[in-house]
CSV table of N, CA, C and O and ligand atoms in Angstrom, one decimal:
chain,number,residue,atom,x,y,z
J,1,MET,N,-35.1,-72.2,-52.4
J,1,MET,CA,-36.0,-72.2,-53.6
J,1,MET,C,-37.2,-73.0,-53.3
J,1,MET,O,-37.1,-74.1,-52.7
J,2,ILE,N,-38.4,-72.5,-53.7
J,2,ILE,CA,-39.6,-73.2,-53.5
J,2,ILE,C,-39.8,-74.1,-54.8
J,2,ILE,O,-39.7,-73.7,-55.9
J,3,LYS,N,-40.0,-75.4,-54.5
J,3,LYS,CA,-40.0,-76.4,-55.6
J,3,LYS,C,-41.4,-76.7,-56.1
J,3,LYS,O,-41.6,-76.9,-57.3
J,4,ARG,N,-42.3,-76.9,-55.2
J,4,ARG,CA,-43.7,-77.3,-55.7
J,4,ARG,C,-44.6,-77.3,-54.5
J,4,ARG,O,-44.2,-77.1,-53.3
J,5,ILE,N,-45.9,-77.4,-54.8
J,5,ILE,CA,-46.9,-77.6,-53.7
J,5,ILE,C,-46.8,-79.1,-53.3
J,5,ILE,O,-47.0,-80.0,-54.1
J,6,ASN,N,-46.3,-79.3,-52.1
J,6,ASN,CA,-46.1,-80.7,-51.7
J,6,ASN,C,-47.5,-81.3,-51.3
J,6,ASN,O,-47.8,-82.5,-51.7
J,7,HIS,N,-48.2,-80.6,-50.5
J,7,HIS,CA,-49.6,-81.1,-50.1
J,7,HIS,C,-50.5,-80.0,-49.6
J,7,HIS,O,-50.0,-78.9,-49.4
J,8,ILE,N,-51.7,-80.3,-49.5
J,8,ILE,CA,-52.7,-79.4,-48.9
J,8,ILE,C,-53.2,-80.1,-47.7
J,8,ILE,O,-53.6,-81.3,-47.8
J,9,GLY,N,-53.1,-79.5,-46.5
J,9,GLY,CA,-53.6,-80.1,-45.3
J,9,GLY,C,-55.0,-79.8,-45.0
J,9,GLY,O,-55.5,-78.7,-45.1
J,10,VAL,N,-55.8,-80.8,-44.6
J,10,VAL,CA,-57.2,-80.7,-44.3
J,10,VAL,C,-57.4,-81.2,-42.9
J,10,VAL,O,-57.0,-82.3,-42.5
J,11,ALA,N,-58.0,-80.3,-42.0
J,11,ALA,CA,-58.2,-80.6,-40.6
J,11,ALA,C,-59.5,-81.4,-40.6
J,11,ALA,O,-60.6,-81.0,-41.2
J,12,VAL,N,-59.5,-82.6,-39.9
J,12,VAL,CA,-60.7,-83.4,-39.9
J,12,VAL,C,-60.9,-83.9,-38.4
J,12,VAL,O,-60.0,-83.9,-37.6
J,13,LYS,N,-62.2,-84.2,-38.1
J,13,LYS,CA,-62.5,-84.6,-36.8
J,13,LYS,C,-62.2,-86.1,-36.6
J,13,LYS,O,-61.7,-86.5,-35.6
J,14,SER,N,-62.5,-86.9,-37.7
J,14,SER,CA,-62.2,-88.3,-37.7
J,14,SER,C,-61.4,-88.7,-38.9
J,14,SER,O,-61.9,-88.6,-40.0
J,15,LEU,N,-60.2,-89.2,-38.7
J,15,LEU,CA,-59.4,-89.7,-39.7
J,15,LEU,C,-60.0,-90.9,-40.4
J,15,LEU,O,-60.0,-91.0,-41.6
J,16,GLY,N,-60.7,-91.7,-39.6
J,16,GLY,CA,-61.4,-92.9,-40.2
J,16,GLY,C,-62.5,-92.5,-41.2
J,16,GLY,O,-62.5,-93.0,-42.3
J,17,LEU,N,-63.4,-91.7,-40.7
J,17,LEU,CA,-64.5,-91.3,-41.6
J,17,LEU,C,-64.0,-90.5,-42.8
J,17,LEU,O,-64.5,-90.7,-43.9
J,18,SER,N,-63.1,-89.6,-42.6
J,18,SER,CA,-62.6,-88.8,-43.7
J,18,SER,C,-61.8,-89.6,-44.7
J,18,SER,O,-61.9,-89.4,-45.9
J,19,SER,N,-61.1,-90.6,-44.2
J,19,SER,CA,-60.4,-91.5,-45.1
J,19,SER,C,-61.3,-92.3,-46.0
J,19,SER,O,-61.1,-92.5,-47.2
J,20,ASP,N,-62.5,-92.7,-45.4
J,20,ASP,CA,-63.5,-93.4,-46.2
J,20,ASP,C,-64.0,-92.5,-47.3
J,20,ASP,O,-64.1,-92.9,-48.5
J,21,LEU,N,-64.2,-91.2,-47.0
J,21,LEU,CA,-64.6,-90.2,-48.0
J,21,LEU,C,-63.6,-90.0,-49.1
J,21,LEU,O,-63.9,-90.1,-50.3
J,22,PHE,N,-62.4,-89.7,-48.7
J,22,PHE,CA,-61.3,-89.4,-49.7
J,22,PHE,C,-60.9,-90.6,-50.5
J,22,PHE,O,-60.5,-90.5,-51.6
J,23,ALA,N,-61.0,-91.8,-49.9
J,23,ALA,CA,-60.7,-93.0,-50.6
J,23,ALA,C,-61.7,-93.2,-51.8
J,23,ALA,O,-61.3,-93.6,-52.9
J,24,LYS,N,-62.9,-92.7,-51.6
J,24,LYS,CA,-63.9,-92.8,-52.7
J,24,LYS,C,-63.6,-91.7,-53.7
J,24,LYS,O,-63.7,-92.0,-54.9
J,25,ILE,N,-63.3,-90.5,-53.3
J,25,ILE,CA,-63.0,-89.5,-54.3
J,25,ILE,C,-61.8,-89.9,-55.1
J,25,ILE,O,-61.8,-89.7,-56.4
J,26,PHE,N,-60.7,-90.4,-54.5
J,26,PHE,CA,-59.5,-90.6,-55.3
J,26,PHE,C,-59.4,-92.1,-55.8
J,26,PHE,O,-58.4,-92.4,-56.4
J,27,GLU,N,-60.4,-92.9,-55.5
J,27,GLU,CA,-60.4,-94.3,-55.8
J,27,GLU,C,-59.1,-95.0,-55.4
J,27,GLU,O,-58.4,-95.6,-56.2
J,28,GLN,N,-58.8,-94.8,-54.1
J,28,GLN,CA,-57.5,-95.3,-53.6
J,28,GLN,C,-57.9,-96.1,-52.3
J,28,GLN,O,-58.8,-95.7,-51.7
J,29,PRO,N,-57.0,-97.0,-51.9
J,29,PRO,CA,-57.2,-97.6,-50.6
J,29,PRO,C,-56.9,-96.6,-49.5
J,29,PRO,O,-56.3,-95.6,-49.8
J,30,HIS,N,-57.2,-97.0,-48.3
J,30,HIS,CA,-56.9,-96.1,-47.2
J,30,HIS,C,-55.4,-96.0,-47.0
J,30,HIS,O,-54.7,-97.0,-47.1
J,31,PRO,N,-54.8,-94.8,-46.9
J,31,PRO,CA,-53.4,-94.7,-46.7
J,31,PRO,C,-53.0,-95.1,-45.3
J,31,PRO,O,-53.9,-95.2,-44.4
J,32,HIS,N,-51.7,-95.4,-45.0
J,32,HIS,CA,-51.3,-95.6,-43.7
J,32,HIS,C,-51.3,-94.3,-42.9
J,32,HIS,O,-51.1,-93.3,-43.4
J,33,THR,N,-51.5,-94.5,-41.6
J,33,THR,CA,-51.5,-93.3,-40.7
J,33,THR,C,-50.2,-93.1,-40.0
J,33,THR,O,-49.5,-94.1,-39.8
J,34,GLU,N,-49.9,-91.9,-39.6
J,34,GLU,CA,-48.7,-91.6,-38.9
J,34,GLU,C,-48.9,-90.7,-37.8
J,34,GLU,O,-49.7,-89.7,-37.9
J,35,ASN,N,-48.3,-90.9,-36.6
J,35,ASN,CA,-48.4,-90.0,-35.5
J,35,ASN,C,-47.3,-89.0,-35.6
J,35,ASN,O,-46.2,-89.3,-35.9
J,36,VAL,N,-47.7,-87.7,-35.4
J,36,VAL,CA,-46.7,-86.6,-35.4
J,36,VAL,C,-46.8,-86.0,-34.0
J,36,VAL,O,-47.6,-85.0,-33.8
J,37,PRO,N,-46.0,-86.5,-33.1
J,37,PRO,CA,-46.1,-86.0,-31.7
J,37,PRO,C,-45.8,-84.5,-31.6
J,37,PRO,O,-46.4,-83.8,-30.8
J,38,GLN,N,-44.9,-83.9,-32.5
J,38,GLN,CA,-44.5,-82.5,-32.4
J,38,GLN,C,-45.8,-81.6,-32.7
J,38,GLN,O,-45.8,-80.5,-32.3
J,39,GLN,N,-46.7,-82.2,-33.4
J,39,GLN,CA,-47.9,-81.4,-33.7
J,39,GLN,C,-49.2,-82.0,-33.1
J,39,GLN,O,-50.3,-81.6,-33.4
J,40,ASN,N,-49.0,-82.9,-32.1
J,40,ASN,CA,-50.1,-83.5,-31.4
J,40,ASN,C,-51.2,-84.0,-32.4
J,40,ASN,O,-52.4,-83.7,-32.2
J,41,ALA,N,-50.8,-84.7,-33.5
J,41,ALA,CA,-51.7,-85.0,-34.5
J,41,ALA,C,-51.4,-86.4,-35.1
J,41,ALA,O,-50.3,-86.9,-35.0
J,42,THR,N,-52.5,-87.0,-35.7
J,42,THR,CA,-52.3,-88.2,-36.5
J,42,THR,C,-52.7,-87.8,-38.0
J,42,THR,O,-53.6,-87.1,-38.2
J,43,ILE,N,-51.8,-88.2,-38.9
J,43,ILE,CA,-52.0,-87.8,-40.3
J,43,ILE,C,-52.1,-88.9,-41.2
J,43,ILE,O,-51.6,-90.0,-40.9
J,44,ALA,N,-52.6,-88.7,-42.4
J,44,ALA,CA,-52.6,-89.7,-43.5
J,44,ALA,C,-52.6,-88.9,-44.8
J,44,ALA,O,-53.2,-87.9,-45.0
J,45,PHE,N,-51.8,-89.4,-45.8
J,45,PHE,CA,-51.6,-88.8,-47.1
J,45,PHE,C,-52.3,-89.6,-48.2
J,45,PHE,O,-52.0,-90.8,-48.3
J,46,PHE,N,-53.1,-88.9,-49.0
J,46,PHE,CA,-53.5,-89.4,-50.3
J,46,PHE,C,-52.8,-88.8,-51.4
J,46,PHE,O,-52.9,-87.6,-51.7
J,47,PRO,N,-51.9,-89.6,-52.1
J,47,PRO,CA,-51.2,-89.0,-53.2
J,47,PRO,C,-52.1,-88.6,-54.3
J,47,PRO,O,-53.0,-89.4,-54.7
J,48,VAL,N,-51.8,-87.5,-54.9
J,48,VAL,CA,-52.6,-87.0,-56.1
J,48,VAL,C,-51.6,-86.4,-57.0
J,48,VAL,O,-51.1,-85.2,-56.8
J,49,GLY,N,-51.2,-87.1,-58.1
J,49,GLY,CA,-50.2,-86.6,-59.0
J,49,GLY,C,-48.9,-86.3,-58.2
J,49,GLY,O,-48.4,-87.1,-57.5
J,50,GLU,N,-48.4,-85.1,-58.4
J,50,GLU,CA,-47.1,-84.6,-57.8
J,50,GLU,C,-47.3,-84.2,-56.4
J,50,GLU,O,-46.3,-83.9,-55.7
J,51,SER,N,-48.6,-84.1,-56.0
J,51,SER,CA,-48.9,-83.6,-54.6
J,51,SER,C,-49.7,-84.6,-53.9
J,51,SER,O,-49.9,-85.7,-54.3
J,52,SER,N,-50.2,-84.2,-52.7
J,52,SER,CA,-51.1,-85.0,-52.0
J,52,SER,C,-52.0,-84.2,-51.1
J,52,SER,O,-51.8,-83.0,-50.9
J,53,ILE,N,-53.0,-84.9,-50.6
J,53,ILE,CA,-53.9,-84.3,-49.6
J,53,ILE,C,-53.5,-85.0,-48.3
J,53,ILE,O,-53.5,-86.2,-48.2
J,54,GLU,N,-53.3,-84.1,-47.3
J,54,GLU,CA,-52.9,-84.6,-46.0
J,54,GLU,C,-54.2,-84.4,-45.1
J,54,GLU,O,-54.7,-83.3,-44.9
J,55,LEU,N,-54.7,-85.5,-44.5
J,55,LEU,CA,-55.8,-85.4,-43.5
J,55,LEU,C,-55.1,-85.4,-42.2
J,55,LEU,O,-54.2,-86.2,-41.9
J,56,ILE,N,-55.6,-84.5,-41.3
J,56,ILE,CA,-55.0,-84.2,-40.0
J,56,ILE,C,-56.1,-84.3,-38.9
J,56,ILE,O,-57.0,-83.6,-38.9
J,57,GLU,N,-55.9,-85.3,-38.0
J,57,GLU,CA,-56.8,-85.4,-36.9
J,57,GLU,C,-56.0,-85.1,-35.6
J,57,GLU,O,-54.9,-85.6,-35.5
J,58,SER,N,-56.6,-84.3,-34.8
J,58,SER,CA,-56.0,-84.0,-33.5
J,58,SER,C,-55.8,-85.2,-32.6
J,58,SER,O,-56.7,-86.0,-32.5
J,59,ALA,N,-54.7,-85.3,-31.9
J,59,ALA,CA,-54.5,-86.3,-30.9
J,59,ALA,C,-54.9,-85.9,-29.5
J,59,ALA,O,-55.0,-86.7,-28.6
J,60,THR,N,-55.0,-84.6,-29.3
J,60,THR,CA,-55.3,-84.1,-28.0
J,60,THR,C,-56.4,-82.9,-28.1
J,60,THR,O,-56.6,-82.4,-29.2
J,61,GLN,N,-57.0,-82.6,-27.0
J,61,GLN,CA,-58.1,-81.6,-27.0
J,61,GLN,C,-57.5,-80.2,-27.2
J,61,GLN,O,-58.2,-79.3,-27.6
J,62,ASP,N,-56.3,-80.0,-26.8
J,62,ASP,CA,-55.7,-78.6,-26.8
J,62,ASP,C,-54.7,-78.4,-27.9
J,62,ASP,O,-54.0,-77.4,-27.9
J,63,SER,N,-54.7,-79.2,-28.9
J,63,SER,CA,-53.8,-79.0,-30.0
J,63,SER,C,-54.2,-77.9,-30.9
J,63,SER,O,-55.4,-77.4,-30.9
J,64,SER,N,-53.3,-77.4,-31.8
J,64,SER,CA,-53.7,-76.4,-32.7
J,64,SER,C,-54.8,-76.8,-33.7
J,64,SER,O,-55.6,-76.0,-34.1
J,65,ILE,N,-54.8,-78.1,-34.0
J,65,ILE,CA,-55.8,-78.6,-34.9
J,65,ILE,C,-57.2,-78.6,-34.2
J,65,ILE,O,-58.2,-78.2,-34.8
J,66,SER,N,-57.2,-79.0,-32.9
J,66,SER,CA,-58.5,-79.0,-32.2
J,66,SER,C,-59.0,-77.5,-32.1
J,66,SER,O,-60.2,-77.3,-32.4
J,67,LYS,N,-58.1,-76.6,-31.9
J,67,LYS,CA,-58.5,-75.2,-31.8
J,67,LYS,C,-59.0,-74.7,-33.1
J,67,LYS,O,-60.0,-74.0,-33.2
J,68,PHE,N,-58.4,-75.1,-34.2
J,68,PHE,CA,-58.8,-74.7,-35.5
J,68,PHE,C,-60.2,-75.2,-35.8
J,68,PHE,O,-61.1,-74.4,-36.3
J,69,ILE,N,-60.5,-76.5,-35.5
J,69,ILE,CA,-61.8,-77.1,-35.8
J,69,ILE,C,-62.8,-76.4,-34.9
J,69,ILE,O,-63.9,-76.1,-35.4
J,70,ASP,N,-62.5,-76.1,-33.7
J,70,ASP,CA,-63.5,-75.5,-32.8
J,70,ASP,C,-63.9,-74.1,-33.4
J,70,ASP,O,-65.0,-73.7,-33.3
J,71,LYS,N,-62.9,-73.4,-33.9
J,71,LYS,CA,-63.1,-72.0,-34.4
J,71,LYS,C,-63.8,-72.0,-35.8
J,71,LYS,O,-64.7,-71.2,-36.0
J,72,ARG,N,-63.3,-72.8,-36.7
J,72,ARG,CA,-63.6,-72.7,-38.1
J,72,ARG,C,-64.3,-74.0,-38.7
J,72,ARG,O,-64.6,-74.0,-39.9
J,73,GLY,N,-64.3,-75.0,-37.9
J,73,GLY,CA,-64.9,-76.3,-38.5
J,73,GLY,C,-63.8,-77.0,-39.3
J,73,GLY,O,-62.7,-76.6,-39.5
J,74,GLU,N,-64.2,-78.2,-39.8
J,74,GLU,CA,-63.3,-79.0,-40.6
J,74,GLU,C,-63.1,-78.3,-41.9
J,74,GLU,O,-63.9,-77.5,-42.4
J,75,GLY,N,-61.9,-78.5,-42.5
J,75,GLY,CA,-61.7,-78.0,-43.8
J,75,GLY,C,-60.2,-77.7,-44.1
J,75,GLY,O,-59.3,-78.2,-43.3
J,76,ILE,N,-59.9,-77.0,-45.2
J,76,ILE,CA,-58.5,-76.7,-45.5
J,76,ILE,C,-57.8,-76.0,-44.4
J,76,ILE,O,-58.3,-74.9,-44.0
J,77,HIS,N,-56.7,-76.5,-44.0
J,77,HIS,CA,-56.0,-76.0,-42.9
J,77,HIS,C,-54.7,-75.3,-43.3
J,77,HIS,O,-54.4,-74.2,-42.8
J,78,HIS,N,-53.9,-75.9,-44.2
J,78,HIS,CA,-52.7,-75.2,-44.7
J,78,HIS,C,-52.3,-75.7,-46.1
J,78,HIS,O,-52.8,-76.7,-46.6
J,79,ILE,N,-51.4,-74.9,-46.7
J,79,ILE,CA,-50.8,-75.3,-47.9
J,79,ILE,C,-49.3,-75.6,-47.6
J,79,ILE,O,-48.7,-74.7,-47.0
J,80,CYS,N,-48.8,-76.7,-48.1
J,80,CYS,CA,-47.4,-77.0,-47.9
J,80,CYS,C,-46.5,-76.8,-49.1
J,80,CYS,O,-46.8,-77.4,-50.2
J,81,LEU,N,-45.5,-76.0,-49.0
J,81,LEU,CA,-44.6,-75.7,-50.1
J,81,LEU,C,-43.3,-76.5,-49.8
J,81,LEU,O,-42.7,-76.3,-48.7
J,82,GLU,N,-42.9,-77.3,-50.8
J,82,GLU,CA,-41.6,-78.0,-50.6
J,82,GLU,C,-40.5,-77.1,-51.0
J,82,GLU,O,-40.5,-76.5,-52.1
J,83,VAL,N,-39.4,-77.1,-50.2
J,83,VAL,CA,-38.3,-76.2,-50.5
J,83,VAL,C,-37.0,-77.1,-50.4
J,83,VAL,O,-37.0,-78.2,-49.9
J,84,ASP,N,-35.9,-76.6,-51.1
J,84,ASP,CA,-34.7,-77.3,-51.1
J,84,ASP,C,-33.9,-77.1,-49.8
J,84,ASP,O,-33.1,-78.0,-49.4
J,85,ASP,N,-34.0,-75.9,-49.2
J,85,ASP,CA,-33.2,-75.6,-48.0
J,85,ASP,C,-34.1,-74.8,-47.1
J,85,ASP,O,-34.2,-73.6,-47.2
J,86,ILE,N,-34.6,-75.4,-46.1
J,86,ILE,CA,-35.7,-74.8,-45.2
J,86,ILE,C,-35.0,-73.6,-44.4
J,86,ILE,O,-35.7,-72.6,-44.3
J,87,LYS,N,-33.8,-73.8,-43.9
J,87,LYS,CA,-33.2,-72.7,-43.1
J,87,LYS,C,-33.0,-71.5,-43.9
J,87,LYS,O,-33.2,-70.4,-43.5
J,88,LYS,N,-32.5,-71.7,-45.2
J,88,LYS,CA,-32.3,-70.5,-46.1
J,88,LYS,C,-33.6,-69.8,-46.4
J,88,LYS,O,-33.7,-68.6,-46.4
J,89,GLU,N,-34.7,-70.6,-46.6
J,89,GLU,CA,-36.0,-70.0,-46.9
J,89,GLU,C,-36.6,-69.2,-45.7
J,89,GLU,O,-37.2,-68.2,-45.9
J,90,ILE,N,-36.4,-69.8,-44.5
J,90,ILE,CA,-36.8,-69.1,-43.3
J,90,ILE,C,-36.1,-67.7,-43.2
J,90,ILE,O,-36.8,-66.7,-43.0
J,91,GLU,N,-34.8,-67.7,-43.4
J,91,GLU,CA,-34.0,-66.5,-43.3
J,91,GLU,C,-34.5,-65.5,-44.4
J,91,GLU,O,-34.7,-64.3,-44.1
J,92,ARG,N,-34.7,-66.0,-45.6
J,92,ARG,CA,-35.1,-65.1,-46.7
J,92,ARG,C,-36.5,-64.5,-46.4
J,92,ARG,O,-36.6,-63.3,-46.6
J,93,LEU,N,-37.4,-65.3,-45.9
J,93,LEU,CA,-38.8,-64.8,-45.7
J,93,LEU,C,-38.8,-63.9,-44.5
J,93,LEU,O,-39.6,-62.9,-44.4
J,94,LYS,N,-38.0,-64.1,-43.5
J,94,LYS,CA,-37.9,-63.3,-42.3
J,94,LYS,C,-37.4,-61.9,-42.7
J,94,LYS,O,-37.9,-60.9,-42.2
J,95,LYS,N,-36.4,-61.8,-43.6
J,95,LYS,CA,-35.9,-60.6,-44.1
J,95,LYS,C,-37.0,-59.7,-44.8
J,95,LYS,O,-37.0,-58.5,-44.8
J,96,HIS,N,-38.0,-60.4,-45.4
J,96,HIS,CA,-39.2,-59.7,-46.0
J,96,HIS,C,-40.2,-59.4,-44.9
J,96,HIS,O,-41.3,-58.8,-45.3
J,97,GLY,N,-40.0,-59.7,-43.7
J,97,GLY,CA,-40.9,-59.3,-42.6
J,97,GLY,C,-42.0,-60.4,-42.3
J,97,GLY,O,-42.9,-60.1,-41.5
J,98,PHE,N,-41.9,-61.6,-42.9
J,98,PHE,CA,-42.9,-62.6,-42.5
J,98,PHE,C,-42.6,-63.2,-41.1
J,98,PHE,O,-41.5,-63.3,-40.7
J,99,GLN,N,-43.7,-63.5,-40.4
J,99,GLN,CA,-43.6,-64.1,-39.1
J,99,GLN,C,-43.8,-65.6,-39.2
J,99,GLN,O,-44.6,-66.0,-40.1
J,100,PHE,N,-43.2,-66.3,-38.3
J,100,PHE,CA,-43.3,-67.7,-38.3
J,100,PHE,C,-43.9,-68.2,-37.0
J,100,PHE,O,-43.8,-67.6,-36.0
J,101,VAL,N,-44.7,-69.3,-37.1
J,101,VAL,CA,-45.2,-70.0,-35.9
J,101,VAL,C,-44.0,-70.6,-35.2
J,101,VAL,O,-43.9,-70.5,-34.0
J,102,ASN,N,-43.2,-71.3,-36.0
J,102,ASN,CA,-41.9,-71.9,-35.5
J,102,ASN,C,-40.8,-71.6,-36.5
J,102,ASN,O,-40.9,-72.0,-37.6
J,103,ASP,N,-39.8,-70.8,-36.1
J,103,ASP,CA,-38.7,-70.5,-37.0
J,103,ASP,C,-37.5,-71.5,-36.9
J,103,ASP,O,-36.5,-71.3,-37.6
J,104,HIS,N,-37.7,-72.5,-36.0
J,104,HIS,CA,-36.7,-73.6,-36.0
J,104,HIS,C,-37.5,-74.8,-36.5
J,104,HIS,O,-38.4,-75.2,-35.9
J,105,PRO,N,-37.0,-75.3,-37.6
J,105,PRO,CA,-37.8,-76.4,-38.2
J,105,PRO,C,-37.9,-77.6,-37.3
J,105,PRO,O,-37.0,-78.0,-36.6
J,106,ASP,N,-39.1,-78.2,-37.3
J,106,ASP,CA,-39.4,-79.4,-36.5
J,106,ASP,C,-39.6,-80.6,-37.5
J,106,ASP,O,-39.8,-80.4,-38.7
J,107,GLU,N,-39.5,-81.8,-36.9
J,107,GLU,CA,-39.8,-83.0,-37.7
J,107,GLU,C,-41.3,-83.1,-37.9
J,107,GLU,O,-42.0,-83.1,-37.0
J,108,GLY,N,-41.7,-83.1,-39.2
J,108,GLY,CA,-43.1,-83.2,-39.5
J,108,GLY,C,-43.4,-84.6,-39.9
J,108,GLY,O,-42.6,-85.5,-39.6
J,109,GLY,N,-44.4,-84.9,-40.7
J,109,GLY,CA,-44.7,-86.3,-41.1
J,109,GLY,C,-43.9,-86.6,-42.4
J,109,GLY,O,-43.3,-85.7,-43.0
J,110,ASP,N,-43.9,-87.9,-42.7
J,110,ASP,CA,-43.4,-88.3,-44.1
J,110,ASP,C,-41.9,-88.0,-44.3
J,110,ASP,O,-41.5,-87.8,-45.5
J,111,GLY,N,-41.1,-87.9,-43.3
J,111,GLY,CA,-39.7,-87.7,-43.5
J,111,GLY,C,-39.3,-86.3,-43.9
J,111,GLY,O,-38.3,-86.1,-44.5
J,112,TYR,N,-40.1,-85.3,-43.4
J,112,TYR,CA,-39.8,-83.9,-43.7
J,112,TYR,C,-39.5,-83.0,-42.5
J,112,TYR,O,-40.0,-83.3,-41.4
J,113,LEU,N,-38.6,-82.0,-42.7
J,113,LEU,CA,-38.5,-81.0,-41.7
J,113,LEU,C,-39.4,-79.9,-42.0
J,113,LEU,O,-39.5,-79.5,-43.2
J,114,VAL,N,-40.2,-79.3,-41.1
J,114,VAL,CA,-41.2,-78.4,-41.4
J,114,VAL,C,-41.2,-77.1,-40.5
J,114,VAL,O,-40.7,-77.2,-39.4
J,115,ALA,N,-41.6,-76.0,-41.1
J,115,ALA,CA,-41.8,-74.8,-40.3
J,115,ALA,C,-43.1,-74.1,-40.9
J,115,ALA,O,-43.4,-74.2,-42.1
J,116,PHE,N,-43.8,-73.4,-40.0
J,116,PHE,CA,-45.1,-72.8,-40.5
J,116,PHE,C,-44.9,-71.3,-40.4
J,116,PHE,O,-44.5,-70.7,-39.4
J,117,LEU,N,-45.4,-70.6,-41.5
J,117,LEU,CA,-45.5,-69.2,-41.6
J,117,LEU,C,-46.8,-68.8,-40.9
J,117,LEU,O,-47.8,-69.4,-41.1
J,118,HIS,N,-46.7,-67.8,-40.1
J,118,HIS,CA,-48.0,-67.4,-39.3
J,118,HIS,C,-49.0,-66.7,-40.3
J,118,HIS,O,-48.6,-65.9,-41.1
J,119,PRO,N,-50.2,-67.2,-40.2
J,119,PRO,CA,-51.3,-66.7,-41.2
J,119,PRO,C,-51.5,-65.2,-41.0
J,119,PRO,O,-52.0,-64.6,-42.0
J,120,LYS,N,-51.1,-64.6,-39.9
J,120,LYS,CA,-51.3,-63.1,-39.7
J,120,LYS,C,-50.4,-62.4,-40.8
J,120,LYS,O,-50.8,-61.3,-41.2
J,121,SER,N,-49.3,-63.0,-41.2
J,121,SER,CA,-48.5,-62.3,-42.2
J,121,SER,C,-48.6,-62.8,-43.6
J,121,SER,O,-47.9,-62.4,-44.5
J,122,THR,N,-49.6,-63.7,-43.8
J,122,THR,CA,-49.8,-64.3,-45.2
J,122,THR,C,-51.3,-64.2,-45.6
J,122,THR,O,-51.8,-65.2,-46.2
J,123,ASN,N,-52.0,-63.1,-45.4
J,123,ASN,CA,-53.4,-63.0,-45.8
J,123,ASN,C,-54.2,-64.1,-45.3
J,123,ASN,O,-55.1,-64.6,-46.0
J,124,GLY,N,-54.0,-64.6,-44.1
J,124,GLY,CA,-54.8,-65.6,-43.5
J,124,GLY,C,-54.5,-67.1,-43.9
J,124,GLY,O,-55.3,-68.0,-43.5
J,125,VAL,N,-53.5,-67.3,-44.8
J,125,VAL,CA,-53.2,-68.6,-45.2
J,125,VAL,C,-52.1,-69.2,-44.4
J,125,VAL,O,-51.0,-68.6,-44.4
J,126,LEU,N,-52.3,-70.3,-43.7
J,126,LEU,CA,-51.2,-71.0,-43.0
J,126,LEU,C,-50.4,-71.7,-44.1
J,126,LEU,O,-50.9,-72.5,-44.8
J,127,ILE,N,-49.1,-71.3,-44.1
J,127,ILE,CA,-48.2,-72.0,-45.1
J,127,ILE,C,-47.1,-72.8,-44.4
J,127,ILE,O,-46.5,-72.3,-43.5
J,128,GLU,N,-47.0,-74.0,-44.8
J,128,GLU,CA,-46.0,-74.9,-44.2
J,128,GLU,C,-44.8,-75.0,-45.2
J,128,GLU,O,-45.1,-75.2,-46.4
J,129,LEU,N,-43.6,-74.8,-44.7
J,129,LEU,CA,-42.4,-75.1,-45.6
J,129,LEU,C,-41.9,-76.4,-45.2
J,129,LEU,O,-41.9,-76.8,-44.0
J,130,ALA,N,-41.5,-77.2,-46.2
J,130,ALA,CA,-41.0,-78.6,-45.9
J,130,ALA,C,-39.8,-78.9,-46.7
J,130,ALA,O,-39.8,-78.7,-47.9
J,131,GLU,N,-38.8,-79.5,-46.0
J,131,GLU,CA,-37.6,-80.0,-46.7
J,131,GLU,C,-37.4,-81.4,-46.4
J,131,GLU,O,-37.5,-81.9,-45.3
J,132,LYS,N,-37.3,-82.2,-47.5
J,132,LYS,CA,-37.1,-83.7,-47.3
J,132,LYS,C,-35.8,-83.9,-46.6
J,132,LYS,O,-34.8,-83.4,-46.9
J,133,MET,N,-35.9,-84.7,-45.5
J,133,MET,CA,-34.7,-85.1,-44.7
J,133,MET,C,-33.9,-86.1,-45.5
J,133,MET,O,-34.5,-87.0,-46.1
J,134,LYS,N,-32.6,-86.0,-45.5
J,134,LYS,CA,-31.8,-87.0,-46.2
J,134,LYS,C,-31.5,-88.2,-45.4
J,134,LYS,O,-31.6,-88.2,-44.2
R,201,ZN,ZN1,-48.8,-80.5,-43.8
């Protein structure tokens, strides 16, 4: 079951400069940053009501975030849907013909297991599924 929009991911060149910007928009202090080695990225979350904005900076030149920024510039990268059972949702969506970037969930940021639906099968929208780890 899909529970809510957990966050919207934004690809940025500089987490420091972007955190300055979003701290002003949301009138919040800078959030703590977290390294996500599985995605070669450093991330920071700004909570906004029930959801949050995730800023994502690439940690390496050849990561998917680097490639995204090279191709499309900074901006909205993905929408994250929180689910109660990620393996069940992956199976359900595969039955409908959706393709996954990774159909074995990886450890994402903030204590979640995550899997990404390939944008080729979702009208160009990269969708992240996330289940809170117990
Ligand atoms: Zn995300």
